[in-house]
PDB file of C-alpha atoms in Angstrom:
ATOM      1  CA  MET A 440      20.247  -4.138  32.567  1.00 37.00           C
ATOM      2  CA  TRP A 441      16.439  -3.967  32.317  1.00 36.00           C
ATOM      3  CA  PRO A 442      14.919  -3.140  28.923  1.00 39.00           C
ATOM      4  CA  ILE A 443      13.432   0.313  28.513  1.00 39.00           C
ATOM      5  CA  LEU A 444       9.632   0.499  28.612  1.00 38.00           C
ATOM      6  CA  VAL A 445       8.311   3.302  26.408  1.00 40.00           C
ATOM      7  CA  VAL A 446       4.719   4.261  27.031  1.00 43.00           C
ATOM      8  CA  HIS A 447       4.324   6.942  24.363  1.00 45.00           C
ATOM      9  CA  GLY A 448       6.786   5.765  21.710  1.00 49.00           C
ATOM     10  CA  ASP A 449       8.830   8.917  22.170  1.00 53.00           C
ATOM     11  CA  LEU A 450      12.299   7.437  21.648  1.00 49.00           C
ATOM     12  CA  PRO A 451      14.231   8.289  18.500  1.00 53.00           C
ATOM     13  CA  PRO A 452      14.283   5.492  15.891  1.00 56.00           C
ATOM     14  CA  SER A 453      17.886   4.576  16.808  1.00 51.00           C
ATOM     15  CA  ARG A 454      16.735   3.587  20.330  1.00 49.00           C
ATOM     16  CA  ARG A 455      13.454   1.844  19.546  1.00 51.00           C
ATOM     17  CA  GLU A 456      15.094  -1.583  19.386  1.00 56.00           C
ATOM     18  CA  ASP A 457      15.703  -1.233  23.144  1.00 59.00           C
ATOM     19  CA  THR A 458      12.011  -1.212  24.001  1.00 67.00           C
ATOM     20  CA  MET A 459      10.552  -4.217  25.744  1.00 76.00           C
ATOM     21  CA  PHE A 460       7.050  -3.893  24.292  1.00 75.00           C
ATOM     22  CA  ARG A 461       7.167  -3.395  20.519  1.00 74.00           C
ATOM     23  CA  GLY A 462       3.441  -3.293  19.893  1.00 77.00           C
ATOM     24  CA  MET A 463       0.398  -5.378  20.451  1.00 80.00           C
ATOM     25  CA  ALA A 464       0.716  -8.765  18.752  1.00 84.00           C
ATOM     26  CA  THR A 465      -2.691 -10.428  19.243  1.00 90.00           C
ATOM     27  CA  ILE A 466      -5.813  -9.814  21.274  1.00 92.00           C
ATOM     28  CA  SER A 467      -7.606 -13.048  22.127  1.00 92.00           C
ATOM     29  CA  PHE A 468     -11.365 -13.050  22.657  1.00 94.00           C
ATOM     30  CA  TYR A 469     -13.317 -16.156  23.631  1.00 93.00           C
ATOM     31  CA  ALA A 470     -16.675 -17.247  22.270  1.00 94.00           C
ATOM     32  CA  ASP A 471     -18.960 -20.240  22.740  1.00 94.00           C
ATOM     33  CA  ASP A 472     -19.937 -19.944  19.061  1.00 96.00           C
ATOM     34  CA  VAL A 473     -16.824 -19.110  17.035  1.00 97.00           C
ATOM     35  CA  PRO A 474     -18.598 -19.029  13.637  1.00 96.00           C
ATOM     36  CA  ALA A 475     -21.178 -16.546  14.983  1.00 97.00           C
ATOM     37  CA  ALA A 476     -18.415 -14.404  16.529  1.00 97.00           C
ATOM     38  CA  ARG A 477     -16.417 -14.580  13.271  1.00 97.00           C
ATOM     39  CA  ASP A 478     -19.434 -13.401  11.283  1.00 98.00           C
ATOM     40  CA  TRP A 479     -20.228 -10.598  13.779  1.00 98.00           C
ATOM     41  CA  TYR A 480     -16.673  -9.269  13.684  1.00 98.00           C
ATOM     42  CA  ALA A 481     -16.515  -9.642   9.884  1.00 98.00           C
ATOM     43  CA  GLN A 482     -19.580  -7.408   9.639  1.00 98.00           C
ATOM     44  CA  LEU A 483     -18.158  -4.921  12.156  1.00 97.00           C
ATOM     45  CA  LEU A 484     -14.702  -4.760  10.541  1.00 97.00           C
ATOM     46  CA  GLY A 485     -15.875  -4.948   6.933  1.00 97.00           C
ATOM     47  CA  LYS A 486     -13.529  -7.841   6.171  1.00 97.00           C
ATOM     48  CA  GLN A 487     -13.356 -11.593   6.542  1.00 96.00           C
ATOM     49  CA  ALA A 488     -11.063 -13.436   8.920  1.00 96.00           C
ATOM     50  CA  TYR A 489      -7.809 -14.215   7.114  1.00 95.00           C
ATOM     51  CA  TYR A 490      -7.090 -17.393   9.085  1.00 94.00           C
ATOM     52  CA  ALA A 491      -9.134 -20.239  10.559  1.00 94.00           C
ATOM     53  CA  TYR A 492      -8.180 -23.435  12.351  1.00 94.00           C
ATOM     54  CA  PRO A 493      -9.080 -26.074  11.519  1.00 91.00           C
ATOM     55  CA  PRO A 494      -9.542 -25.277   7.821  1.00 78.00           C
ATOM     56  CA  GLU A 495     -12.888 -24.113   6.471  1.00 70.00           C
ATOM     57  CA  SER A 496     -14.275 -27.628   6.027  1.00 75.00           C
ATOM     58  CA  ALA A 497     -14.638 -27.963   9.807  1.00 85.00           C
ATOM     59  CA  THR A 498     -16.158 -25.733  12.485  1.00 91.00           C
ATOM     60  CA  PRO A 499     -13.353 -23.388  13.487  1.00 94.00           C
ATOM     61  CA  ALA A 500     -11.922 -23.404  17.002  1.00 95.00           C
ATOM     62  CA  TYR A 501      -9.929 -20.268  16.196  1.00 96.00           C
ATOM     63  CA  VAL A 502     -10.200 -17.446  13.664  1.00 96.00           C
ATOM     64  CA  GLU A 503      -8.073 -14.375  13.219  1.00 96.00           C
ATOM     65  CA  PHE A 504      -8.500 -10.919  11.713  1.00 97.00           C
ATOM     66  CA  ARG A 505      -5.889  -8.276  10.916  1.00 96.00           C
ATOM     67  CA  VAL A 506      -7.098  -4.872  12.033  1.00 95.00           C
ATOM     68  CA  GLY A 507      -6.016  -1.271  11.717  1.00 92.00           C
ATOM     69  CA  ASP A 508      -2.988   0.645  10.546  1.00 90.00           C
ATOM     70  CA  ASP A 509      -0.504  -1.898  11.940  1.00 91.00           C
ATOM     71  CA  GLU A 510      -2.580  -4.975  11.044  1.00 93.00           C
ATOM     72  CA  ASP A 511      -2.895  -5.904  14.722  1.00 93.00           C
ATOM     73  CA  GLU A 512      -4.330  -9.368  15.213  1.00 95.00           C
ATOM     74  CA  LEU A 513      -7.715 -10.081  16.747  1.00 96.00           C
ATOM     75  CA  GLY A 514      -8.136 -13.773  17.489  1.00 96.00           C
ATOM     76  CA  ILE A 515     -11.387 -15.447  18.477  1.00 96.00           C
ATOM     77  CA  ILE A 516     -10.945 -18.735  20.316  1.00 95.00           C
ATOM     78  CA  ASP A 517     -13.492 -21.361  21.276  1.00 94.00           C
ATOM     79  CA  ARG A 518     -14.183 -20.775  24.979  1.00 91.00           C
ATOM     80  CA  ARG A 519     -13.387 -24.461  25.649  1.00 91.00           C
ATOM     81  CA  TYR A 520      -9.707 -23.500  25.289  1.00 90.00           C
ATOM     82  CA  ALA A 521      -9.783 -20.572  27.734  1.00 86.00           C
ATOM     83  CA  PRO A 522      -7.318 -20.815  30.624  1.00 86.00           C
ATOM     84  CA  GLY A 523      -8.745 -22.442  33.739  1.00 81.00           C
ATOM     85  CA  GLY A 524      -8.956 -19.181  35.682  1.00 74.00           C
ATOM     86  CA  ALA A 525     -10.687 -17.209  32.915  1.00 72.00           C
ATOM     87  CA  SER A 526     -14.008 -15.763  33.990  1.00 68.00           C
ATOM     88  CA  ASN A 527     -17.124 -15.771  31.866  1.00 72.00           C
ATOM     89  CA  PRO A 528     -18.518 -12.406  32.992  1.00 76.00           C
ATOM     90  CA  PRO A 529     -17.128  -9.382  31.150  1.00 80.00           C
ATOM     91  CA  GLY A 530     -14.192  -7.811  32.908  1.00 75.00           C
ATOM     92  CA  GLY A 531     -10.437  -7.686  33.258  1.00 74.00           C
ATOM     93  CA  ALA A 532      -8.196  -5.615  31.043  1.00 80.00           C
ATOM     94  CA  VAL A 533      -9.862  -3.456  28.432  1.00 89.00           C
ATOM     95  CA  VAL A 534      -7.971  -3.008  25.172  1.00 91.00           C
ATOM     96  CA  PHE A 535      -8.885   0.268  23.517  1.00 94.00           C
ATOM     97  CA  TRP A 536      -8.801   0.503  19.711  1.00 95.00           C
ATOM     98  CA  HIS A 537      -8.277   3.962  18.254  1.00 94.00           C
ATOM     99  CA  VAL A 538     -11.191   5.140  16.127  1.00 96.00           C
ATOM    100  CA  ASP A 539     -11.487   8.398  14.228  1.00 94.00           C
ATOM    101  CA  ASN A 540     -15.192   8.908  15.043  1.00 95.00           C
ATOM    102  CA  LEU A 541     -15.993   7.430  18.433  1.00 96.00           C
ATOM    103  CA  ASP A 542     -19.684   8.326  18.402  1.00 97.00           C
ATOM    104  CA  ALA A 543     -20.286   6.699  15.019  1.00 96.00           C
ATOM    105  CA  VAL A 544     -18.404   3.516  15.952  1.00 97.00           C
ATOM    106  CA  LEU A 545     -20.165   3.313  19.323  1.00 97.00           C
ATOM    107  CA  GLY A 546     -23.512   3.665  17.565  1.00 97.00           C
ATOM    108  CA  THR A 547     -22.611   0.891  15.133  1.00 97.00           C
ATOM    109  CA  LEU A 548     -21.539  -1.424  17.946  1.00 97.00           C
ATOM    110  CA  LEU A 549     -24.755  -0.841  19.890  1.00 98.00           C
ATOM    111  CA  ASP A 550     -26.870  -1.262  16.727  1.00 97.00           C
ATOM    112  CA  MET A 551     -25.130  -4.611  16.149  1.00 98.00           C
ATOM    113  CA  GLY A 552     -26.151  -5.934  19.565  1.00 98.00           C
ATOM    114  CA  ALA A 553     -23.224  -4.954  21.773  1.00 98.00           C
ATOM    115  CA  THR A 554     -24.146  -3.594  25.198  1.00 97.00           C
ATOM    116  CA  GLN A 555     -22.638  -0.609  26.976  1.00 97.00           C
ATOM    117  CA  TYR A 556     -19.876  -1.516  29.415  1.00 96.00           C
ATOM    118  CA  GLU A 557     -18.571   2.003  30.052  1.00 96.00           C
ATOM    119  CA  ALA A 558     -20.343   5.043  28.673  1.00 97.00           C
ATOM    120  CA  ARG A 559     -18.688   7.578  26.390  1.00 97.00           C
ATOM    121  CA  THR A 560     -16.301   9.509  28.618  1.00 97.00           C
ATOM    122  CA  GLU A 561     -14.373  12.659  27.752  1.00 97.00           C
ATOM    123  CA  ARG A 562     -10.884  12.472  29.232  1.00 95.00           C
ATOM    124  CA  GLU A 563      -8.107  15.055  29.495  1.00 94.00           C
ATOM    125  CA  ALA A 564      -6.188  16.368  26.477  1.00 93.00           C
ATOM    126  CA  GLY A 565      -8.798  15.353  23.887  1.00 94.00           C
ATOM    127  CA  PHE A 566      -8.985  11.643  24.687  1.00 95.00           C
ATOM    128  CA  VAL A 567     -12.496  10.130  24.527  1.00 96.00           C
ATOM    129  CA  THR A 568     -13.264   6.537  25.545  1.00 97.00           C
ATOM    130  CA  ALA A 569     -16.149   4.083  25.650  1.00 97.00           C
ATOM    131  CA  SER A 570     -16.432   0.331  25.865  1.00 97.00           C
ATOM    132  CA  VAL A 571     -19.024  -2.305  25.081  1.00 97.00           C
ATOM    133  CA  THR A 572     -19.524  -5.981  25.685  1.00 96.00           C
ATOM    134  CA  ASP A 573     -19.820  -7.871  22.408  1.00 96.00           C
ATOM    135  CA  PRO A 574     -22.590 -10.495  22.049  1.00 96.00           C
ATOM    136  CA  PHE A 575     -20.037 -13.159  23.061  1.00 95.00           C
ATOM    137  CA  GLY A 576     -19.096 -11.641  26.433  1.00 93.00           C
ATOM    138  CA  ASN A 577     -15.852  -9.837  25.519  1.00 94.00           C
ATOM    139  CA  VAL A 578     -15.153  -6.220  26.453  1.00 95.00           C
ATOM    140  CA  LEU A 579     -14.238  -4.117  23.418  1.00 95.00           C
ATOM    141  CA  GLY A 580     -12.827  -0.659  24.129  1.00 95.00           C
ATOM    142  CA  ILE A 581     -12.830   2.195  21.646  1.00 97.00           C
ATOM    143  CA  MET A 582     -10.991   5.469  22.000  1.00 96.00           C
ATOM    144  CA  TYR A 583     -10.293   8.641  20.131  1.00 96.00           C
ATOM    145  CA  ASN A 584      -6.599   9.003  20.972  1.00 94.00           C
ATOM    146  CA  PRO A 585      -4.959  12.250  19.761  1.00 94.00           C
ATOM    147  CA  HIS A 586      -1.486  10.726  20.137  1.00 94.00           C
ATOM    148  CA  HIS A 587      -2.375   7.781  17.899  1.00 91.00           C
ATOM    149  CA  ALA A 588      -3.908  10.162  15.350  1.00 90.00           C
ATOM    150  CA  GLU A 589      -0.664  12.202  15.331  1.00 93.00           C
ATOM    151  CA  VAL A 590       1.485   9.080  14.829  1.00 91.00           C
ATOM    152  CA  ILE A 591      -0.636   7.944  11.883  1.00 90.00           C
ATOM    153  CA  ALA A 592      -0.652  11.427  10.340  1.00 91.00           C
ATOM    154  CA  ALA A 593       3.164  11.584  10.642  1.00 92.00           C
ATOM    155  CA  ARG A 594       3.468   8.190   8.902  1.00 91.00           C
ATOM    156  CA  GLN A 595       1.287   9.384   6.061  1.00 90.00           C
ATOM    157  CA  ARG A 596       3.425  12.501   5.601  1.00 91.00           C
ATOM    158  CA  ALA A 597       6.658  10.473   5.507  1.00 85.00           C
TER     159      ALA A 597
END
């Protein structure tokens, strides 16, 4: 029997263990200059990376942040370790992070040197998206997602 794939998390708690995808574990971005990328994301996120390899005494080849309500992981890896088929130009899948104020976050990203990848776009049912390319060539999507906002509000009420 194939596992159940739930797109909107609408299964009752007793069935959630049957889902194939339980949540995002880590997003991996690549950078030629990991310390510069670490510092840029630390400024953007308002927190320092919680993990670096090798340890702080050496130039890191990998750093990791915990982000958001579920402490999702954002890893930044030295581009030397990218898979052979990875392209350098921005593109591929775009991961969208929920933000409460898309316009403010988009402004911050652009002020910090990111460039527009996809302009602010109003979608159906209250969804709003935009994406930028960070100074290291990675596409960073942001979204106001009413469903995500409802899930977080329900958690806070519980």
